[in-house]
Short mmCIF file of N, CA, C and O in Angstrom, two decimals:
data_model
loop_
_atom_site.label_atom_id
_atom_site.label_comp_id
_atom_site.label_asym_id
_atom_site.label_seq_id
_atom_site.Cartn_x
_atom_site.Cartn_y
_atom_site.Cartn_z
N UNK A 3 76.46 -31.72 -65.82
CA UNK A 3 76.54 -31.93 -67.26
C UNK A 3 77.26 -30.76 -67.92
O UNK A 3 78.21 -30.95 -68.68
N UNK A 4 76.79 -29.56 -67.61
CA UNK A 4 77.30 -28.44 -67.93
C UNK A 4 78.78 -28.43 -67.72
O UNK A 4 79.52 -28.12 -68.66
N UNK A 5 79.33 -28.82 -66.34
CA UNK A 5 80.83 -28.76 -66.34
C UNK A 5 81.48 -29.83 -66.97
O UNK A 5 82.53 -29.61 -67.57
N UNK A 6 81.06 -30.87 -66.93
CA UNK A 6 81.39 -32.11 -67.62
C UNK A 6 81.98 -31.54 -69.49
O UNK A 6 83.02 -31.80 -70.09
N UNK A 7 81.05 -30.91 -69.81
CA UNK A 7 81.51 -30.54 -71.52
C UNK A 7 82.44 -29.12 -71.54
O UNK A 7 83.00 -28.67 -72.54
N UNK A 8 82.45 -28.66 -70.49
CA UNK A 8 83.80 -27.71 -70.33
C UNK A 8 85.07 -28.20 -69.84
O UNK A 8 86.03 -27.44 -69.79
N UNK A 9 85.16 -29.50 -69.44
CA UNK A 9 86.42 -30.09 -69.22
C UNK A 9 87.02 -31.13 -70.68
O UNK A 9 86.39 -32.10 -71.10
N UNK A 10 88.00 -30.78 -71.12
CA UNK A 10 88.63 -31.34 -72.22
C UNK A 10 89.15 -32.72 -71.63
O UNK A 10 89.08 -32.87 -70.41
N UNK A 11 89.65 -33.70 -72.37
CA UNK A 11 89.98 -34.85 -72.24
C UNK A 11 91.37 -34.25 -72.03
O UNK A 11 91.48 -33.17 -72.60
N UNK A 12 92.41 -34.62 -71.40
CA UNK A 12 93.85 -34.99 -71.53
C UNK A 12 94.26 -33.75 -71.34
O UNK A 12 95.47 -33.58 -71.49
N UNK A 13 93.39 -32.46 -70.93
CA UNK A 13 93.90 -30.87 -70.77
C UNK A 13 94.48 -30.94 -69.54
O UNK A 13 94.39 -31.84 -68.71
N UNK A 14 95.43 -29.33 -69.47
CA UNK A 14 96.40 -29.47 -68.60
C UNK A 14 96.07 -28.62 -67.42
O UNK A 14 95.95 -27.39 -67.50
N UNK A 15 95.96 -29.18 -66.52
CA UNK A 15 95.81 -28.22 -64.98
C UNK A 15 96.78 -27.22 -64.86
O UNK A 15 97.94 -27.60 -64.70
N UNK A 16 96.48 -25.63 -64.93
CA UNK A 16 97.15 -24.91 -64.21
C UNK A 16 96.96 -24.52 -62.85
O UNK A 16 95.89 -24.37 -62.26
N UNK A 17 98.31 -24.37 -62.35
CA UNK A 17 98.21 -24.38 -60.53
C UNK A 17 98.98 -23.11 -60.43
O UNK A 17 100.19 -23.20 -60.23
N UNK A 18 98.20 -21.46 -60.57
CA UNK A 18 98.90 -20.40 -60.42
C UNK A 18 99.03 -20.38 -58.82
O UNK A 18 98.06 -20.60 -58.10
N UNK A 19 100.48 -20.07 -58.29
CA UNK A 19 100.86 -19.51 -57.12
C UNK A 19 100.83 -18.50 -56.61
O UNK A 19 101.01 -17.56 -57.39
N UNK A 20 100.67 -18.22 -55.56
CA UNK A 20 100.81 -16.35 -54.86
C UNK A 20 102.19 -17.20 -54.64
O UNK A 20 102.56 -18.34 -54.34
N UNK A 21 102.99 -15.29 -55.14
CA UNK A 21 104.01 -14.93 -55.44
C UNK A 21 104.50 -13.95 -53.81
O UNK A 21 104.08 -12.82 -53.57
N UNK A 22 105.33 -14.64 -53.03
CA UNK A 22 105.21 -13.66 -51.78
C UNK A 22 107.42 -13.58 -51.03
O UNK A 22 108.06 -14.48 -50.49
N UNK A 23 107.80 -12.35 -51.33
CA UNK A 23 108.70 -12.20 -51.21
C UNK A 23 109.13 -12.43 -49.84
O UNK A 23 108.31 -11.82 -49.16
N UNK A 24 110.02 -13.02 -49.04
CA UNK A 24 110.42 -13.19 -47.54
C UNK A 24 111.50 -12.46 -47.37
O UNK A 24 112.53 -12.49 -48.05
N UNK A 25 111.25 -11.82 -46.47
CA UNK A 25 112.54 -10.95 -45.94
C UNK A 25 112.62 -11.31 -44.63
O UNK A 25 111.77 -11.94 -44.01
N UNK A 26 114.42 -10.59 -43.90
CA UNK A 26 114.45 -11.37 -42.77
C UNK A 26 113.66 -9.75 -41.69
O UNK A 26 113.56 -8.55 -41.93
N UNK A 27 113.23 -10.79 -40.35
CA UNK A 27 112.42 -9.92 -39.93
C UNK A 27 110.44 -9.78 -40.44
O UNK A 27 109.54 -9.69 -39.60
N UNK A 28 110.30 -9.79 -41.53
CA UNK A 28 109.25 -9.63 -42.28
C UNK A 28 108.45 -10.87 -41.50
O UNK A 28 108.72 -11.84 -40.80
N UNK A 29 107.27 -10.17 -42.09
CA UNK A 29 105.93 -11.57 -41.84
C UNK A 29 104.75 -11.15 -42.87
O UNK A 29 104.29 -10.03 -43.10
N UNK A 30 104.40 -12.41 -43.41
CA UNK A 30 102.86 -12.24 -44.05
C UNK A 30 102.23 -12.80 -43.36
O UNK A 30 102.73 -13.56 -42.53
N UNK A 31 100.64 -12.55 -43.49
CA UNK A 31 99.69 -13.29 -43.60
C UNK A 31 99.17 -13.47 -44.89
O UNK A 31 99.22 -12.69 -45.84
N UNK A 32 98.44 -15.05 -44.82
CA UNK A 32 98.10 -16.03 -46.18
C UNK A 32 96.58 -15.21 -46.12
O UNK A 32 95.85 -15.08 -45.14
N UNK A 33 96.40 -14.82 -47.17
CA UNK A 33 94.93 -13.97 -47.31
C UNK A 33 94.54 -14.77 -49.11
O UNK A 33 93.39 -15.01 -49.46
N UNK A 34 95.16 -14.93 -49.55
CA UNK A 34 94.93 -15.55 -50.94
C UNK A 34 94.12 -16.91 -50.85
O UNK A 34 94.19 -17.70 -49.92
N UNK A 35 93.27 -17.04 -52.11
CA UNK A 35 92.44 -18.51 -52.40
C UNK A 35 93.00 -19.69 -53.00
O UNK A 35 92.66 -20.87 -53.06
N UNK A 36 94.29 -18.75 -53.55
CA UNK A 36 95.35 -20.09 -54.39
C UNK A 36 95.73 -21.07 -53.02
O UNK A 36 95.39 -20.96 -51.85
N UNK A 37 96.47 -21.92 -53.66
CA UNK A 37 96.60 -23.23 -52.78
C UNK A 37 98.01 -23.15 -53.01
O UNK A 37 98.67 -23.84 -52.23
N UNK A 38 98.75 -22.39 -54.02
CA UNK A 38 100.02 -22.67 -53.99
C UNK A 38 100.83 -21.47 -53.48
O UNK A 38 100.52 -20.35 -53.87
N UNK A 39 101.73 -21.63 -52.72
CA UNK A 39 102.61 -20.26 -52.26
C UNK A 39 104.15 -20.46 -52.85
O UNK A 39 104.88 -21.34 -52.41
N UNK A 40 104.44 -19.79 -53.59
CA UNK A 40 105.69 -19.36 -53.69
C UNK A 40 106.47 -18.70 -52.98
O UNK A 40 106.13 -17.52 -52.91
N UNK A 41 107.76 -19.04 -52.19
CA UNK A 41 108.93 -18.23 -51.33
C UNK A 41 109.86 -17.68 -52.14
O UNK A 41 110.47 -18.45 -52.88
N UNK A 42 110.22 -16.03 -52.19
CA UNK A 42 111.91 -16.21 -52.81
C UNK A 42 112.43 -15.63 -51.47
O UNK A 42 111.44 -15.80 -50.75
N UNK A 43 113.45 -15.01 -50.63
CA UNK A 43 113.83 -14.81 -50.02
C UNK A 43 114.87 -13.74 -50.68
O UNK A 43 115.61 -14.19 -51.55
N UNK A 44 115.02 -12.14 -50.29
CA UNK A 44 115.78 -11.17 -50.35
C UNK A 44 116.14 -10.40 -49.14
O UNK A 44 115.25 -9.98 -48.40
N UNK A 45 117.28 -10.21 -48.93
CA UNK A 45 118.19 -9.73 -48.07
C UNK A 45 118.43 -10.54 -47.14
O UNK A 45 118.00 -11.68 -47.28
N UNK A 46 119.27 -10.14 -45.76
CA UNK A 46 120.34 -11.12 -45.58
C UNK A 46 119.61 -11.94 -44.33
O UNK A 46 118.49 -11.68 -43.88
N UNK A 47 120.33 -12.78 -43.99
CA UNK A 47 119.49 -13.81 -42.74
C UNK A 47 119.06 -13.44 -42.01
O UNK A 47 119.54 -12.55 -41.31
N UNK A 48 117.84 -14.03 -41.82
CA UNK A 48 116.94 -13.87 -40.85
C UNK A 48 115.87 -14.89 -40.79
O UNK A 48 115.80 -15.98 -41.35
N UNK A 49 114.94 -14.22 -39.91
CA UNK A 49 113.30 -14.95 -39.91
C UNK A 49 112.48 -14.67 -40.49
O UNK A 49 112.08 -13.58 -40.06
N UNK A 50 111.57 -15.18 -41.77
CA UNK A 50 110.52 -14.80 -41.90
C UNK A 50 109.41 -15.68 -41.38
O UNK A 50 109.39 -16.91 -41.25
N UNK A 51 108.09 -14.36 -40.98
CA UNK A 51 107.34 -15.02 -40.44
C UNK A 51 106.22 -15.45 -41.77
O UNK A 51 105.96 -14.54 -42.56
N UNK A 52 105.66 -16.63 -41.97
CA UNK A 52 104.58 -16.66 -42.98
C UNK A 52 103.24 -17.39 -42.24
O UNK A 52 103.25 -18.56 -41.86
N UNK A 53 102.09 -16.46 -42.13
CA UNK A 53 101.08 -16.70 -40.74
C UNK A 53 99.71 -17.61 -41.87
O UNK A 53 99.06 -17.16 -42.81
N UNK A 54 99.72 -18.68 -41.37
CA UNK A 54 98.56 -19.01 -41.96
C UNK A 54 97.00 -18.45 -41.54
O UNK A 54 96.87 -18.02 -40.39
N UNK A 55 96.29 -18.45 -42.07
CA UNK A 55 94.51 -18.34 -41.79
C UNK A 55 94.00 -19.42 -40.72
O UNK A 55 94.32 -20.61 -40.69
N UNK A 56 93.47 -19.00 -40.18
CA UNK A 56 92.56 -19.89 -39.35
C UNK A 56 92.18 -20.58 -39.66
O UNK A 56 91.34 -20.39 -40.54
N UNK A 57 92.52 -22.27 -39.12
CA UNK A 57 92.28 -23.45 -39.25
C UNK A 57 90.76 -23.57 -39.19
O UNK A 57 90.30 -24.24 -40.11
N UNK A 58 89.90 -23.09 -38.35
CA UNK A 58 88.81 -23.31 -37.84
C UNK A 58 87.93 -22.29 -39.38
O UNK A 58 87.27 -22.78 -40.30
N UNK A 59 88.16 -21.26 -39.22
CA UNK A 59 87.77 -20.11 -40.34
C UNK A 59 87.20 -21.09 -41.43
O UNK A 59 86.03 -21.19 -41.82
N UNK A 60 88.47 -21.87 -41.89
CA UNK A 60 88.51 -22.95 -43.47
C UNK A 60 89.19 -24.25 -43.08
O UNK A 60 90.36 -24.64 -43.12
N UNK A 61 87.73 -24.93 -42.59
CA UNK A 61 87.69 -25.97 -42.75
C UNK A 61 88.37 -27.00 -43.40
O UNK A 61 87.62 -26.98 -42.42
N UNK A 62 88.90 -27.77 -43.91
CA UNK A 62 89.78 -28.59 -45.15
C UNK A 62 90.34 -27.77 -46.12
O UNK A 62 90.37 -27.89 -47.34
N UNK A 63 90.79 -26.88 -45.34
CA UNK A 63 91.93 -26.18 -46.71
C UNK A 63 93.47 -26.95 -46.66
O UNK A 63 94.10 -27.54 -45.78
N UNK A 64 93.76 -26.58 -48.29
CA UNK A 64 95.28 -27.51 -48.29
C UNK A 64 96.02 -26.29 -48.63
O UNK A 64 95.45 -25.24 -48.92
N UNK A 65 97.21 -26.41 -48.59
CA UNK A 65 97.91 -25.16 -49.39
C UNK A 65 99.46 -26.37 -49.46
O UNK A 65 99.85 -27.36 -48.85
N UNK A 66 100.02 -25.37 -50.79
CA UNK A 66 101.55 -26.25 -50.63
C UNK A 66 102.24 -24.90 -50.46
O UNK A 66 101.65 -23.87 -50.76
N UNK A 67 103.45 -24.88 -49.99
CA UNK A 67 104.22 -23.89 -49.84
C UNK A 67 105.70 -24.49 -50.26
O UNK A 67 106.41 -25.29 -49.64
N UNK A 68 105.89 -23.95 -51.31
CA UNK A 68 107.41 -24.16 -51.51
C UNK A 68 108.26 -22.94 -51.50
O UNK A 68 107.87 -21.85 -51.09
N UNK A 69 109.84 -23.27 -52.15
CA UNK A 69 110.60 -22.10 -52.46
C UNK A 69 111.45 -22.27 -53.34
O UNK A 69 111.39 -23.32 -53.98
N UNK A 70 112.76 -21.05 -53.72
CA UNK A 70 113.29 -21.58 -55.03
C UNK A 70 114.75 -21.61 -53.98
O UNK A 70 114.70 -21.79 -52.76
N UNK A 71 116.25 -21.35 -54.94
CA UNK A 71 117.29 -21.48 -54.32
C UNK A 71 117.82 -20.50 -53.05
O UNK A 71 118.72 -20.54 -52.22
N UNK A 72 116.40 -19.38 -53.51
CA UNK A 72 117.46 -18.32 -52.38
C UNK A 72 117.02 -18.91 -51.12
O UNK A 72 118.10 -18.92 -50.53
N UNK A 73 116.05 -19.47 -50.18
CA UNK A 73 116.17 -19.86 -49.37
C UNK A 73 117.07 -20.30 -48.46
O UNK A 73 116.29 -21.12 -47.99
N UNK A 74 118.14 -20.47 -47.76
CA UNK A 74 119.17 -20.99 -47.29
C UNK A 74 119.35 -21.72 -45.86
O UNK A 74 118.62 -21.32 -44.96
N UNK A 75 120.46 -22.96 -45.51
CA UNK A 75 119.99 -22.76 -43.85
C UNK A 75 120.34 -21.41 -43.02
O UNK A 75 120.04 -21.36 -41.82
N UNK A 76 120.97 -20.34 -43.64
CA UNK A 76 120.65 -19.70 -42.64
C UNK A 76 119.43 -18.63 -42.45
O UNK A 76 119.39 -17.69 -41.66
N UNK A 77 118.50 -19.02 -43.35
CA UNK A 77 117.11 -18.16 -43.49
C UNK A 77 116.05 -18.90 -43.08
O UNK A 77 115.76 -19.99 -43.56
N UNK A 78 115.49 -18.37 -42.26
CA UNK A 78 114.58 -19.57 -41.98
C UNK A 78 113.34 -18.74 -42.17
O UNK A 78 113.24 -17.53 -42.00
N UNK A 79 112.00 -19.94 -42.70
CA UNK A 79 110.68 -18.91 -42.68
C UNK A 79 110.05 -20.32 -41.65
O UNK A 79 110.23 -21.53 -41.53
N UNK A 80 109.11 -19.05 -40.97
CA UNK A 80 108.94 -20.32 -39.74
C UNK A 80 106.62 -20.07 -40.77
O UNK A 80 106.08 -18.97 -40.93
N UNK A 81 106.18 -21.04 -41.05
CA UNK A 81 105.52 -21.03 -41.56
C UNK A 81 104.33 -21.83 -39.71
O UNK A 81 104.23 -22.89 -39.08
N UNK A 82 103.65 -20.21 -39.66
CA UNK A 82 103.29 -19.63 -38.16
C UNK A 82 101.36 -20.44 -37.95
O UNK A 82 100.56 -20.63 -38.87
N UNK A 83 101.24 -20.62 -37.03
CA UNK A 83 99.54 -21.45 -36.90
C UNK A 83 99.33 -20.03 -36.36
O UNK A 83 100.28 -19.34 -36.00
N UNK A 84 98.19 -19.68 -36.33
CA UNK A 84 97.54 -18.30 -35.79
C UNK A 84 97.22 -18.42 -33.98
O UNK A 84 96.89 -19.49 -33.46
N UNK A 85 97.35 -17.39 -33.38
CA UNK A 85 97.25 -17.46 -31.83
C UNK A 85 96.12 -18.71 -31.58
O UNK A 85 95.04 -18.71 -32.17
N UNK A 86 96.44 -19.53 -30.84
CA UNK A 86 95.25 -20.43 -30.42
C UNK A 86 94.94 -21.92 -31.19
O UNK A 86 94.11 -22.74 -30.81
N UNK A 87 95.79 -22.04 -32.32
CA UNK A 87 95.67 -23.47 -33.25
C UNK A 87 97.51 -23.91 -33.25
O UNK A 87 98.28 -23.09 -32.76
N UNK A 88 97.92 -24.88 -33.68
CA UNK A 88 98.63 -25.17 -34.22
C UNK A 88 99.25 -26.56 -35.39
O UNK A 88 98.87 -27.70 -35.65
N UNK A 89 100.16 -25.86 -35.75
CA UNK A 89 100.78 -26.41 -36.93
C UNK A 89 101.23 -27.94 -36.43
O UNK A 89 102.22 -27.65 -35.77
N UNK A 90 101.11 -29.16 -36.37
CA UNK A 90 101.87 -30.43 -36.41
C UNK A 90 102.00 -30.40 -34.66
O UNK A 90 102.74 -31.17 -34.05
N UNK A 91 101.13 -29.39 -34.01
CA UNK A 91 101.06 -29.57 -32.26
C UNK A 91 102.17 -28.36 -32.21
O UNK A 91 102.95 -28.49 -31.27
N UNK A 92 102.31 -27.58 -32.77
CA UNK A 92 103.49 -26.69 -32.29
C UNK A 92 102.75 -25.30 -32.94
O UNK A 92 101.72 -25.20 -33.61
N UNK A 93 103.69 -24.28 -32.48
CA UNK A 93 103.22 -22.65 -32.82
C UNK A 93 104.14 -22.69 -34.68
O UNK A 93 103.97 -21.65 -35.32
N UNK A 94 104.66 -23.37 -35.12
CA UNK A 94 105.42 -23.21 -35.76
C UNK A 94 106.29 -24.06 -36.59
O UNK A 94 107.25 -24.48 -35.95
N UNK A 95 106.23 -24.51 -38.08
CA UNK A 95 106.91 -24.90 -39.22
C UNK A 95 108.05 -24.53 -39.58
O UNK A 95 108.00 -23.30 -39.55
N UNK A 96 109.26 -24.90 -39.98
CA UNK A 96 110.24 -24.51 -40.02
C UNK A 96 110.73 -24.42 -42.03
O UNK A 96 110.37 -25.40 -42.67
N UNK A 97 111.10 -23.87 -42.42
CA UNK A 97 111.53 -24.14 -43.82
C UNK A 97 113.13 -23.48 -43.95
O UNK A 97 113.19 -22.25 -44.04
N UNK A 98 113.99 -24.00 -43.96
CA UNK A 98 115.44 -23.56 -44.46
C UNK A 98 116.53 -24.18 -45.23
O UNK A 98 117.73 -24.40 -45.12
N UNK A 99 115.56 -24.38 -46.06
CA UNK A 99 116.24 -25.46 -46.87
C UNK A 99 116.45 -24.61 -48.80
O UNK A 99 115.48 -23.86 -48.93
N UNK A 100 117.06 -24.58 -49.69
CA UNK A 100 116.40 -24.01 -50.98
C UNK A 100 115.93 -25.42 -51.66
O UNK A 100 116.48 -26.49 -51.40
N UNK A 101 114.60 -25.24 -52.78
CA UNK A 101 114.17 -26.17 -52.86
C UNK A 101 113.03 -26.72 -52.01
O UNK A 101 112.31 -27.69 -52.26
N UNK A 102 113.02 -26.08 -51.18
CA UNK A 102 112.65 -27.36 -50.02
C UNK A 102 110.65 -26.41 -49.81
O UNK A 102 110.35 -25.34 -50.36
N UNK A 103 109.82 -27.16 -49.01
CA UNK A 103 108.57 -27.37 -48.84
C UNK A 103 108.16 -27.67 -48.13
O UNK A 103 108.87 -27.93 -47.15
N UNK A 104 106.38 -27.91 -48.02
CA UNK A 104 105.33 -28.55 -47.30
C UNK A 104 104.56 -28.14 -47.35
O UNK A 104 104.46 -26.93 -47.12
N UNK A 105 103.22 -29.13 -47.78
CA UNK A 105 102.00 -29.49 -47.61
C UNK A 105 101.33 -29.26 -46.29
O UNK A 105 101.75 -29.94 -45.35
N UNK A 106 100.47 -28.54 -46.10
CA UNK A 106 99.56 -28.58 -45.18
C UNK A 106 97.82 -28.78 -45.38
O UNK A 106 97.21 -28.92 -46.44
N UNK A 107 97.36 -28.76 -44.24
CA UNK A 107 96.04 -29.20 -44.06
C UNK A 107 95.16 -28.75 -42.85
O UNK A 107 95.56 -29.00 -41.72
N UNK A 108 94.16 -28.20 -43.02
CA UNK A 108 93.51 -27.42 -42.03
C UNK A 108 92.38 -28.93 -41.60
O UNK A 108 91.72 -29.48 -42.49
N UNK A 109 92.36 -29.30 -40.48
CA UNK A 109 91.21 -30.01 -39.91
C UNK A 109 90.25 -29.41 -39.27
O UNK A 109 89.51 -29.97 -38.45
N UNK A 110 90.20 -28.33 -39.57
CA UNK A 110 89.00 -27.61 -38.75
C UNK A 110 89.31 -26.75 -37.58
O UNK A 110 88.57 -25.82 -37.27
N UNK A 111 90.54 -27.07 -36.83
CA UNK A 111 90.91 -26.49 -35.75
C UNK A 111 92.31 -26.22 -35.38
O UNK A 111 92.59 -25.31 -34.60
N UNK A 112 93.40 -27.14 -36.04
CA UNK A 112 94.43 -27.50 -36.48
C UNK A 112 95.12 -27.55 -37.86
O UNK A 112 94.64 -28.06 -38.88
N UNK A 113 96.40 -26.90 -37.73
CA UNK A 113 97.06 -27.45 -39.07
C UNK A 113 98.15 -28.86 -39.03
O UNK A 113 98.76 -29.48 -38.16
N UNK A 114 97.99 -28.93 -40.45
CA UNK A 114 98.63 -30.52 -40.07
C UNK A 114 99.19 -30.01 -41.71
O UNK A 114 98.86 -29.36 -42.71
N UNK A 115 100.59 -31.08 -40.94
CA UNK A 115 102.01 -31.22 -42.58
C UNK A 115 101.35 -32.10 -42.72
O UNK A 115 100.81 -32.73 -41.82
N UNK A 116 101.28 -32.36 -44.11
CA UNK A 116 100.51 -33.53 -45.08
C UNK A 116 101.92 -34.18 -45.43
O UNK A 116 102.05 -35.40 -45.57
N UNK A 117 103.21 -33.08 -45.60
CA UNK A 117 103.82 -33.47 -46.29
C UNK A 117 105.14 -32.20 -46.54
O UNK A 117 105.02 -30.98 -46.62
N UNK A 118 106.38 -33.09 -46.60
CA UNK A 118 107.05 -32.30 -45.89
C UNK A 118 108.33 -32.89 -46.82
O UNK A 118 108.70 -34.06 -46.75
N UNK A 119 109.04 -31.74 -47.85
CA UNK A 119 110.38 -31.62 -48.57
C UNK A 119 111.54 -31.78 -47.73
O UNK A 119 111.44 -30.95 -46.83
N UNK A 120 112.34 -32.30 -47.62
CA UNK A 120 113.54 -32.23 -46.65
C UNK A 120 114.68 -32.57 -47.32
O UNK A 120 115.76 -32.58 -46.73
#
């Protein structure tokens, strides 16, 4: 009841992103509670690595991961499953596109593309 009269009719969802710079060579790990990741990509081609959290750790977590134009095909961020799980059956997500994305999904043990910009 209580949350019920703190939600407005017709109000607008904000969806703040972690803000995470890719460089080539570089790697993060996803340590944030947001669900949304922002890519920009600075300096010149390469790999970035971007390591998700343990599938098993968090249960039904979603995250979206997009990027803006600097992305390019020749930059690739390989968006990484942690030693021992993986992403869509593989060690590894690919993103090199600008613009471009994907949805994921933790099943408990596994990550899975929900959904995938191309």
């Amino acid at each position: 009841e209580e949350i019920a009269s703190q939600v407005e009719f017709g109000a607008t969802a904000i969806l703040e992103p972690e803000f995470i710079t890719a460089t080539p060579g570089g790697s993060v790990q996803v340590l944030t509670t947001k669900n949304i990741i922002d890519l920009t990509w600075v300096g010149s081609s390469g790999t970035f690595d971007l390591i998700l959290p343990s599938a098993t750790d968090i249960p039904y977590r979603f995250l979206r991961i997009v990027n803006d134009a600097t992305v390019v095909a020749s930059d690739k961020v390989h968006v990484v499953a942690p030693v021992g799980e993986t992403i869509d059956g593989a060690a590894f997500y690919v993103i090199n596109k600008e613009y471009n994305g994907c949805a994921v999904w933790s099943d408990g043990n596994n990550w899975i593309v929900i959904q995938a910009k191309q």
